[in-house]
PDB file of C-alpha atoms and ligand atoms in Angstrom:
ATOM      1  CA  MET M 687      -8.964 -18.200  35.857  1.00  0.00           C
ATOM      2  CA  ALA M 688     -11.890 -19.614  33.892  1.00  0.00           C
ATOM      3  CA  HIS M 689     -11.181 -20.394  30.259  1.00  0.00           C
ATOM      4  CA  ARG M 690     -13.576 -19.455  27.486  1.00  0.00           C
ATOM      5  CA  ARG M 691     -15.030 -22.564  25.868  1.00  0.00           C
ATOM      6  CA  LEU M 692     -15.400 -23.150  22.152  1.00  0.00           C
ATOM      7  CA  ASP M 693     -18.930 -24.002  20.991  1.00  0.00           C
ATOM      8  CA  PRO M 694     -19.401 -26.663  18.284  1.00  0.00           C
ATOM      9  CA  GLY M 695     -19.440 -25.112  14.796  1.00  0.00           C
ATOM     10  CA  PRO M 696     -17.036 -23.628  12.273  1.00  0.00           C
ATOM     11  CA  LEU M 697     -13.441 -22.958  13.321  1.00  0.00           C
ATOM     12  CA  VAL M 698     -11.004 -21.182  11.023  1.00  0.00           C
ATOM     13  CA  ILE M 699      -7.579 -22.841  10.963  1.00  0.00           C
ATOM     14  CA  ALA M 700      -5.280 -19.872  10.455  1.00  0.00           C
ATOM     15  CA  SER M 701      -2.762 -21.674   8.267  1.00  0.00           C
ATOM     16  CA  HIS M 702      -2.223 -21.830   4.536  1.00  0.00           C
ATOM     17  CA  ASN M 703      -0.548 -25.229   4.882  1.00  0.00           C
ATOM     18  CA  PRO M 704      -3.110 -27.907   3.810  1.00  0.00           C
ATOM     19  CA  GLY M 705      -1.228 -30.605   5.806  1.00  0.00           C
ATOM     20  CA  LYS M 706      -1.541 -28.603   9.004  1.00  0.00           C
ATOM     21  CA  VAL M 707      -5.237 -27.856   8.362  1.00  0.00           C
ATOM     22  CA  ARG M 708      -5.967 -31.576   7.846  1.00  0.00           C
ATOM     23  CA  GLU M 709      -4.017 -32.638  10.932  1.00  0.00           C
ATOM     24  CA  ILE M 710      -5.644 -30.028  13.191  1.00  0.00           C
ATOM     25  CA  GLY M 711      -9.082 -30.786  11.731  1.00  0.00           C
ATOM     26  CA  ALA M 712      -8.675 -34.491  12.519  1.00  0.00           C
ATOM     27  CA  LEU M 713      -7.637 -33.743  16.115  1.00  0.00           C
ATOM     28  CA  LEU M 714     -10.601 -31.434  16.739  1.00  0.00           C
ATOM     29  CA  GLY M 715     -13.280 -33.313  14.729  1.00  0.00           C
ATOM     30  CA  PRO M 716     -14.445 -35.352  17.746  1.00  0.00           C
ATOM     31  CA  PHE M 717     -15.464 -32.118  19.516  1.00  0.00           C
ATOM     32  CA  GLY M 718     -18.019 -31.045  16.908  1.00  0.00           C
ATOM     33  CA  VAL M 719     -15.633 -28.520  15.374  1.00  0.00           C
ATOM     34  CA  GLU M 720     -15.954 -27.917  11.621  1.00  0.00           C
ATOM     35  CA  PRO M 721     -12.524 -26.827  10.356  1.00  0.00           C
ATOM     36  CA  VAL M 722     -12.335 -24.216   7.567  1.00  0.00           C
ATOM     37  CA  SER M 723      -8.936 -23.125   6.287  1.00  0.00           C
ATOM     38  CA  ALA M 724      -7.875 -19.484   6.127  1.00  0.00           C
ATOM     39  CA  GLY M 725      -6.756 -20.237   2.553  1.00  0.00           C
ATOM     40  CA  GLU M 726     -10.268 -21.370   1.561  1.00  0.00           C
ATOM     41  CA  LEU M 727     -11.697 -18.110   2.935  1.00  0.00           C
ATOM     42  CA  GLY M 728      -9.065 -16.062   1.079  1.00  0.00           C
ATOM     43  CA  LEU M 729      -7.770 -14.511   4.325  1.00  0.00           C
ATOM     44  CA  PRO M 730      -4.373 -12.808   4.062  1.00  0.00           C
ATOM     45  CA  GLU M 731      -1.391 -14.273   5.959  1.00  0.00           C
ATOM     46  CA  PRO M 732      -0.223 -11.670   8.484  1.00  0.00           C
ATOM     47  CA  GLU M 733       3.491 -11.047   8.980  1.00  0.00           C
ATOM     48  CA  GLU M 734       4.874 -12.741  12.123  1.00  0.00           C
ATOM     49  CA  THR M 735       6.189  -9.621  13.851  1.00  0.00           C
ATOM     50  CA  GLU M 736       6.145 -10.713  17.509  1.00  0.00           C
ATOM     51  CA  ALA M 737       9.234 -11.854  19.472  1.00  0.00           C
ATOM     52  CA  THR M 738       7.732 -15.033  20.977  1.00  0.00           C
ATOM     53  CA  PHE M 739       5.934 -18.198  19.810  1.00  0.00           C
ATOM     54  CA  ILE M 740       2.914 -17.183  21.905  1.00  0.00           C
ATOM     55  CA  GLY M 741       2.912 -13.653  20.480  1.00  0.00           C
ATOM     56  CA  ASN M 742       2.992 -14.898  16.883  1.00  0.00           C
ATOM     57  CA  ALA M 743       0.325 -17.585  17.448  1.00  0.00           C
ATOM     58  CA  GLU M 744      -1.998 -14.982  19.018  1.00  0.00           C
ATOM     59  CA  LEU M 745      -1.330 -12.469  16.243  1.00  0.00           C
ATOM     60  CA  LYS M 746      -2.262 -15.037  13.552  1.00  0.00           C
ATOM     61  CA  ALA M 747      -5.335 -16.356  15.431  1.00  0.00           C
ATOM     62  CA  ARG M 748      -6.702 -12.854  16.186  1.00  0.00           C
ATOM     63  CA  ALA M 749      -6.158 -11.627  12.626  1.00  0.00           C
ATOM     64  CA  ALA M 750      -8.098 -14.618  11.227  1.00  0.00           C
ATOM     65  CA  ALA M 751     -10.916 -14.373  13.815  1.00  0.00           C
ATOM     66  CA  ILE M 752     -11.432 -10.657  13.255  1.00  0.00           C
ATOM     67  CA  ALA M 753     -11.266 -10.933   9.442  1.00  0.00           C
ATOM     68  CA  SER M 754     -13.660 -13.927   9.255  1.00  0.00           C
ATOM     69  CA  GLY M 755     -16.029 -13.138  12.144  1.00  0.00           C
ATOM     70  CA  LYS M 756     -15.537 -16.744  13.387  1.00  0.00           C
ATOM     71  CA  PRO M 757     -13.337 -18.326  16.072  1.00  0.00           C
ATOM     72  CA  ALA M 758      -9.866 -19.132  14.716  1.00  0.00           C
ATOM     73  CA  LEU M 759      -6.952 -21.316  15.762  1.00  0.00           C
ATOM     74  CA  ALA M 760      -3.296 -20.689  14.916  1.00  0.00           C
ATOM     75  CA  ASP M 761      -0.017 -22.281  15.919  1.00  0.00           C
ATOM     76  CA  ASP M 762       3.579 -21.212  15.931  1.00  0.00           C
ATOM     77  CA  SER M 763       6.425 -23.604  16.601  1.00  0.00           C
ATOM     78  CA  GLY M 764      10.145 -24.068  16.345  1.00  0.00           C
ATOM     79  CA  LEU M 765      13.431 -25.418  17.672  1.00  0.00           C
ATOM     80  CA  SER M 766      15.432 -23.611  20.362  1.00  0.00           C
ATOM     81  CA  VAL M 767      19.076 -24.559  20.965  1.00  0.00           C
ATOM     82  CA  ASP M 768      20.581 -23.611  24.350  1.00  0.00           C
ATOM     83  CA  ALA M 769      24.141 -23.076  23.024  1.00  0.00           C
ATOM     84  CA  LEU M 770      22.715 -20.652  20.440  1.00  0.00           C
ATOM     85  CA  ASP M 771      20.789 -18.609  23.027  1.00  0.00           C
ATOM     86  CA  GLY M 772      17.516 -20.125  21.820  1.00  0.00           C
ATOM     87  CA  ALA M 773      18.092 -19.786  18.045  1.00  0.00           C
ATOM     88  CA  PRO M 774      16.642 -20.547  15.552  1.00  0.00           C
ATOM     89  CA  GLY M 775      13.524 -20.209  17.776  1.00  0.00           C
ATOM     90  CA  ILE M 776      10.778 -18.165  16.133  1.00  0.00           C
ATOM     91  CA  TYR M 777      12.981 -18.024  13.017  1.00  0.00           C
ATOM     92  CA  SER M 778      13.007 -21.860  12.606  1.00  0.00           C
ATOM     93  CA  ALA M 779      11.016 -21.849   9.360  1.00  0.00           C
ATOM     94  CA  ARG M 780      12.960 -18.857   8.020  1.00  0.00           C
ATOM     95  CA  TRP M 781      16.365 -20.616   8.498  1.00  0.00           C
ATOM     96  CA  GLY M 782      15.279 -22.948   5.665  1.00  0.00           C
ATOM     97  CA  GLY M 783      15.160 -19.952   3.289  1.00  0.00           C
ATOM     98  CA  GLU M 784      12.721 -19.409   0.422  1.00  0.00           C
ATOM     99  CA  ALA M 785      13.296 -23.006  -0.705  1.00  0.00           C
ATOM    100  CA  LYS M 786      12.403 -24.334   2.795  1.00  0.00           C
ATOM    101  CA  ASP M 787      15.674 -26.269   2.683  1.00  0.00           C
ATOM    102  CA  PHE M 788      15.997 -27.917   6.102  1.00  0.00           C
ATOM    103  CA  ASP M 789      19.233 -29.732   5.194  1.00  0.00           C
ATOM    104  CA  LEU M 790      20.664 -26.235   4.946  1.00  0.00           C
ATOM    105  CA  ALA M 791      18.972 -25.123   8.182  1.00  0.00           C
ATOM    106  CA  MET M 792      20.272 -28.198  10.071  1.00  0.00           C
ATOM    107  CA  ARG M 793      23.814 -27.570   8.786  1.00  0.00           C
ATOM    108  CA  LYS M 794      23.507 -23.975   9.981  1.00  0.00           C
ATOM    109  CA  VAL M 795      22.563 -25.213  13.475  1.00  0.00           C
ATOM    110  CA  HIS M 796      25.549 -27.591  13.494  1.00  0.00           C
ATOM    111  CA  GLU M 797      28.030 -24.975  12.227  1.00  0.00           C
ATOM    112  CA  ARG M 798      26.886 -22.366  14.740  1.00  0.00           C
ATOM    113  CA  MET M 799      27.022 -24.903  17.600  1.00  0.00           C
ATOM    114  CA  THR M 800      30.570 -25.876  16.596  1.00  0.00           C
ATOM    115  CA  ALA M 801      31.571 -22.202  16.688  1.00  0.00           C
ATOM    116  CA  ALA M 802      29.681 -21.435  19.940  1.00  0.00           C
ATOM    117  CA  ASP M 803      31.319 -20.924  23.356  1.00  0.00           C
ATOM    118  CA  SER M 804      29.081 -23.519  25.001  1.00  0.00           C
ATOM    119  CA  ASP M 805      29.462 -27.334  24.706  1.00  0.00           C
ATOM    120  CA  SER M 806      25.788 -27.846  25.592  1.00  0.00           C
ATOM    121  CA  LEU M 807      23.805 -30.039  23.185  1.00  0.00           C
ATOM    122  CA  ALA M 808      20.496 -29.223  24.909  1.00  0.00           C
ATOM    123  CA  ALA M 809      17.556 -28.098  22.786  1.00  0.00           C
ATOM    124  CA  HIS M 810      13.777 -28.104  22.860  1.00  0.00           C
ATOM    125  CA  PHE M 811      10.843 -27.805  20.493  1.00  0.00           C
ATOM    126  CA  THR M 812       8.032 -25.401  21.408  1.00  0.00           C
ATOM    127  CA  CYS M 813       4.502 -25.194  20.033  1.00  0.00           C
ATOM    128  CA  ALA M 814       2.174 -22.314  20.908  1.00  0.00           C
ATOM    129  CA  LEU M 815      -1.499 -22.773  20.032  1.00  0.00           C
ATOM    130  CA  SER M 816      -3.877 -19.839  20.177  1.00  0.00           C
ATOM    131  CA  LEU M 817      -7.661 -19.909  19.909  1.00  0.00           C
ATOM    132  CA  ALA M 818      -9.119 -16.434  19.289  1.00  0.00           C
ATOM    133  CA  TRP M 819     -12.643 -15.021  18.935  1.00  0.00           C
ATOM    134  CA  PRO M 820     -13.833 -12.081  16.792  1.00  0.00           C
ATOM    135  CA  ASP M 821     -14.003  -9.868  19.927  1.00  0.00           C
ATOM    136  CA  GLY M 822     -10.222 -10.278  20.276  1.00  0.00           C
ATOM    137  CA  HIS M 823     -10.258 -12.652  23.290  1.00  0.00           C
ATOM    138  CA  ALA M 824      -7.599 -15.373  22.987  1.00  0.00           C
ATOM    139  CA  GLU M 825      -6.825 -18.571  24.891  1.00  0.00           C
ATOM    140  CA  THR M 826      -3.211 -19.588  24.327  1.00  0.00           C
ATOM    141  CA  PHE M 827      -1.274 -22.699  25.377  1.00  0.00           C
ATOM    142  CA  GLU M 828       2.369 -23.730  25.008  1.00  0.00           C
ATOM    143  CA  GLY M 829       3.814 -27.262  24.837  1.00  0.00           C
ATOM    144  CA  LYS M 830       7.502 -28.208  24.900  1.00  0.00           C
ATOM    145  CA  VAL M 831       9.604 -31.307  24.414  1.00  0.00           C
ATOM    146  CA  PHE M 832      13.207 -31.378  25.673  1.00  0.00           C
ATOM    147  CA  GLY M 833      16.182 -33.209  24.202  1.00  0.00           C
ATOM    148  CA  THR M 834      19.570 -32.833  22.528  1.00  0.00           C
ATOM    149  CA  ILE M 835      20.939 -32.033  19.100  1.00  0.00           C
ATOM    150  CA  VAL M 836      22.552 -35.038  17.364  1.00  0.00           C
ATOM    151  CA  TRP M 837      24.968 -34.869  14.443  1.00  0.00           C
ATOM    152  CA  PRO M 838      24.984 -36.124  11.696  1.00  0.00           C
ATOM    153  CA  PRO M 839      21.228 -36.062  10.966  1.00  0.00           C
ATOM    154  CA  ARG M 840      19.517 -39.438  11.404  1.00  0.00           C
ATOM    155  CA  GLY M 841      16.325 -40.855   9.870  1.00  0.00           C
ATOM    156  CA  SER M 842      14.053 -39.838   7.040  1.00  0.00           C
ATOM    157  CA  ARG M 843      10.605 -39.672   8.625  1.00  0.00           C
ATOM    158  CA  GLY M 844       9.097 -36.443   9.933  1.00  0.00           C
ATOM    159  CA  PHE M 845       9.998 -32.973   8.703  1.00  0.00           C
ATOM    160  CA  GLY M 846      12.003 -29.842   9.499  1.00  0.00           C
ATOM    161  CA  TYR M 847      14.633 -30.380  12.198  1.00  0.00           C
ATOM    162  CA  ASP M 848      13.416 -33.892  13.180  1.00  0.00           C
ATOM    163  CA  PRO M 849      16.638 -35.676  11.999  1.00  0.00           C
ATOM    164  CA  ILE M 850      18.852 -33.748  14.470  1.00  0.00           C
ATOM    165  CA  PHE M 851      16.561 -33.838  17.527  1.00  0.00           C
ATOM    166  CA  GLN M 852      16.567 -36.651  20.079  1.00  0.00           C
ATOM    167  CA  ARG M 853      14.164 -36.453  22.999  1.00  0.00           C
ATOM    168  CA  ASP M 854      15.645 -36.949  26.499  1.00  0.00           C
ATOM    169  CA  GLY M 855      15.419 -40.648  27.407  1.00  0.00           C
ATOM    170  CA  ASP M 856      15.205 -41.838  23.761  1.00  0.00           C
ATOM    171  CA  ASP M 857      17.981 -43.337  21.647  1.00  0.00           C
ATOM    172  CA  ILE M 858      16.475 -42.497  18.265  1.00  0.00           C
ATOM    173  CA  SER M 859      15.895 -39.116  16.628  1.00  0.00           C
ATOM    174  CA  PHE M 860      12.407 -37.740  15.912  1.00  0.00           C
ATOM    175  CA  ALA M 861      12.975 -38.624  12.226  1.00  0.00           C
ATOM    176  CA  GLU M 862      13.636 -42.290  13.136  1.00  0.00           C
ATOM    177  CA  MET M 863      10.481 -42.516  15.253  1.00  0.00           C
ATOM    178  CA  ASP M 864       7.137 -43.926  14.134  1.00  0.00           C
ATOM    179  CA  PRO M 865       5.129 -40.810  13.160  1.00  0.00           C
ATOM    180  CA  ASP M 866       2.152 -41.803  15.357  1.00  0.00           C
ATOM    181  CA  GLU M 867       4.492 -42.180  18.312  1.00  0.00           C
ATOM    182  CA  LYS M 868       6.036 -38.776  17.644  1.00  0.00           C
ATOM    183  CA  HIS M 869       2.616 -37.119  17.321  1.00  0.00           C
ATOM    184  CA  ALA M 870       1.598 -38.572  20.698  1.00  0.00           C
ATOM    185  CA  ILE M 871       4.569 -37.153  22.629  1.00  0.00           C
ATOM    186  CA  SER M 872       5.431 -33.987  20.686  1.00  0.00           C
ATOM    187  CA  HIS M 873       5.346 -30.325  21.733  1.00  0.00           C
ATOM    188  CA  ARG M 874       2.251 -30.005  19.497  1.00  0.00           C
ATOM    189  CA  ALA M 875       0.485 -32.847  21.368  1.00  0.00           C
ATOM    190  CA  ALA M 876       1.341 -31.179  24.701  1.00  0.00           C
ATOM    191  CA  ALA M 877      -0.178 -27.858  23.573  1.00  0.00           C
ATOM    192  CA  PHE M 878      -3.260 -29.604  22.117  1.00  0.00           C
ATOM    193  CA  ASP M 879      -3.863 -31.529  25.356  1.00  0.00           C
ATOM    194  CA  GLN M 880      -4.023 -28.270  27.288  1.00  0.00           C
ATOM    195  CA  LEU M 881      -6.303 -26.622  24.708  1.00  0.00           C
ATOM    196  CA  VAL M 882      -8.697 -29.584  24.699  1.00  0.00           C
ATOM    197  CA  ARG M 883      -8.870 -29.741  28.507  1.00  0.00           C
ATOM    198  CA  ALA M 884      -9.396 -25.978  28.880  1.00  0.00           C
ATOM    199  CA  CYS M 885     -11.678 -25.079  25.966  1.00  0.00           C
ATOM    200  CA  LEU M 886     -13.221 -28.165  24.372  1.00  0.00           C
ATOM    201  CA  LYS M 887     -13.943 -31.052  26.769  1.00  0.00           C
ATOM    202  CA  ARG M 888     -17.542 -30.960  27.954  1.00  0.00           C
TER     203      ARG M 888
HETATM  204  P1  IMP V 256       5.715 -22.410  11.656  1.00  0.00           P
HETATM  205  O1  IMP V 256       4.879 -23.186  10.691  1.00  0.00           O
HETATM  206  O2  IMP V 256       5.925 -20.987  11.335  1.00  0.00           O
HETATM  207  O3  IMP V 256       5.257 -22.608  13.072  1.00  0.00           O
HETATM  208  O4  IMP V 256       7.180 -23.013  11.495  1.00  0.00           O
HETATM  209  C1  IMP V 256       7.726 -23.897  12.391  1.00  0.00           C
HETATM  210  C2  IMP V 256       9.065 -24.428  11.893  1.00  0.00           C
HETATM  211  O5  IMP V 256       9.698 -25.017  13.034  1.00  0.00           O
HETATM  212  C3  IMP V 256       8.925 -25.531  10.879  1.00  0.00           C
HETATM  213  O6  IMP V 256       9.137 -25.083   9.581  1.00  0.00           O
HETATM  214  C4  IMP V 256      10.031 -26.501  11.279  1.00  0.00           C
HETATM  215  O7  IMP V 256      11.211 -26.129  10.666  1.00  0.00           O
HETATM  216  C5  IMP V 256      10.221 -26.288  12.755  1.00  0.00           C
HETATM  217  N1  IMP V 256       9.454 -27.285  13.512  1.00  0.00           N
HETATM  218  C6  IMP V 256       8.339 -27.087  14.251  1.00  0.00           C
HETATM  219  N2  IMP V 256       7.889 -28.241  14.772  1.00  0.00           N
HETATM  220  C7  IMP V 256       8.743 -29.198  14.341  1.00  0.00           C
HETATM  221  C8  IMP V 256       8.796 -30.615  14.538  1.00  0.00           C
HETATM  222  O8  IMP V 256       7.963 -31.261  15.184  1.00  0.00           O
HETATM  223  N3  IMP V 256       9.820 -31.234  13.917  1.00  0.00           N
HETATM  224  C9  IMP V 256      10.752 -30.605  13.188  1.00  0.00           C
HETATM  225  N4  IMP V 256      10.735 -29.300  12.964  1.00  0.00           N
HETATM  226  C10 IMP V 256       9.743 -28.589  13.536  1.00  0.00           C
END
């Protein structure tokens, strides 16, 4: 199926996180895209009510595109642990609580895995990226990176669940990895590659 292509010009980044807006802007700059943040435009943050990463990314991208009248890009990501039937999954950010305390969230993963029936340490990160237009059309891509949960947490680089995730074939956690190296092989990079090939490369 043919993908809809994004013309050069303004693109709303449907995130209120300035770090994310900067990072996405830098990745898309070479394609003539002018990033504008949803925060700057005063757009409301919709509630993430869908049951999948793709569903929530599309919901956020469509809401921003329709409210602003411009194309909009949103992402949704998280950690899924096999022994926990995919938890925390779409609730990854919420496991950190109001204080976004990921030491707490990582302990919760460890405690639940210790109590689980399965001995599996397998886990993966997922990133869904959705590009939507004001007419409601959306192009959505999903990237994954597979690995295992390590305990205790290791390393201080990165964010979120990075200290307890080790990619298959590596012997260091994501939080021990050089950030540039992580960005090149992450679930987010995999989703971006697909988006660029389908909607941006001339
Ligand atoms: P979102 O901003 O709603 O997509 O929240 C995603 C949550 O998933 C983040 O708060 C992190 O806890 C977790 N997460 C997503 N990607 C990564 C990653 O690359 N490393 C560590 N944690 C991640």
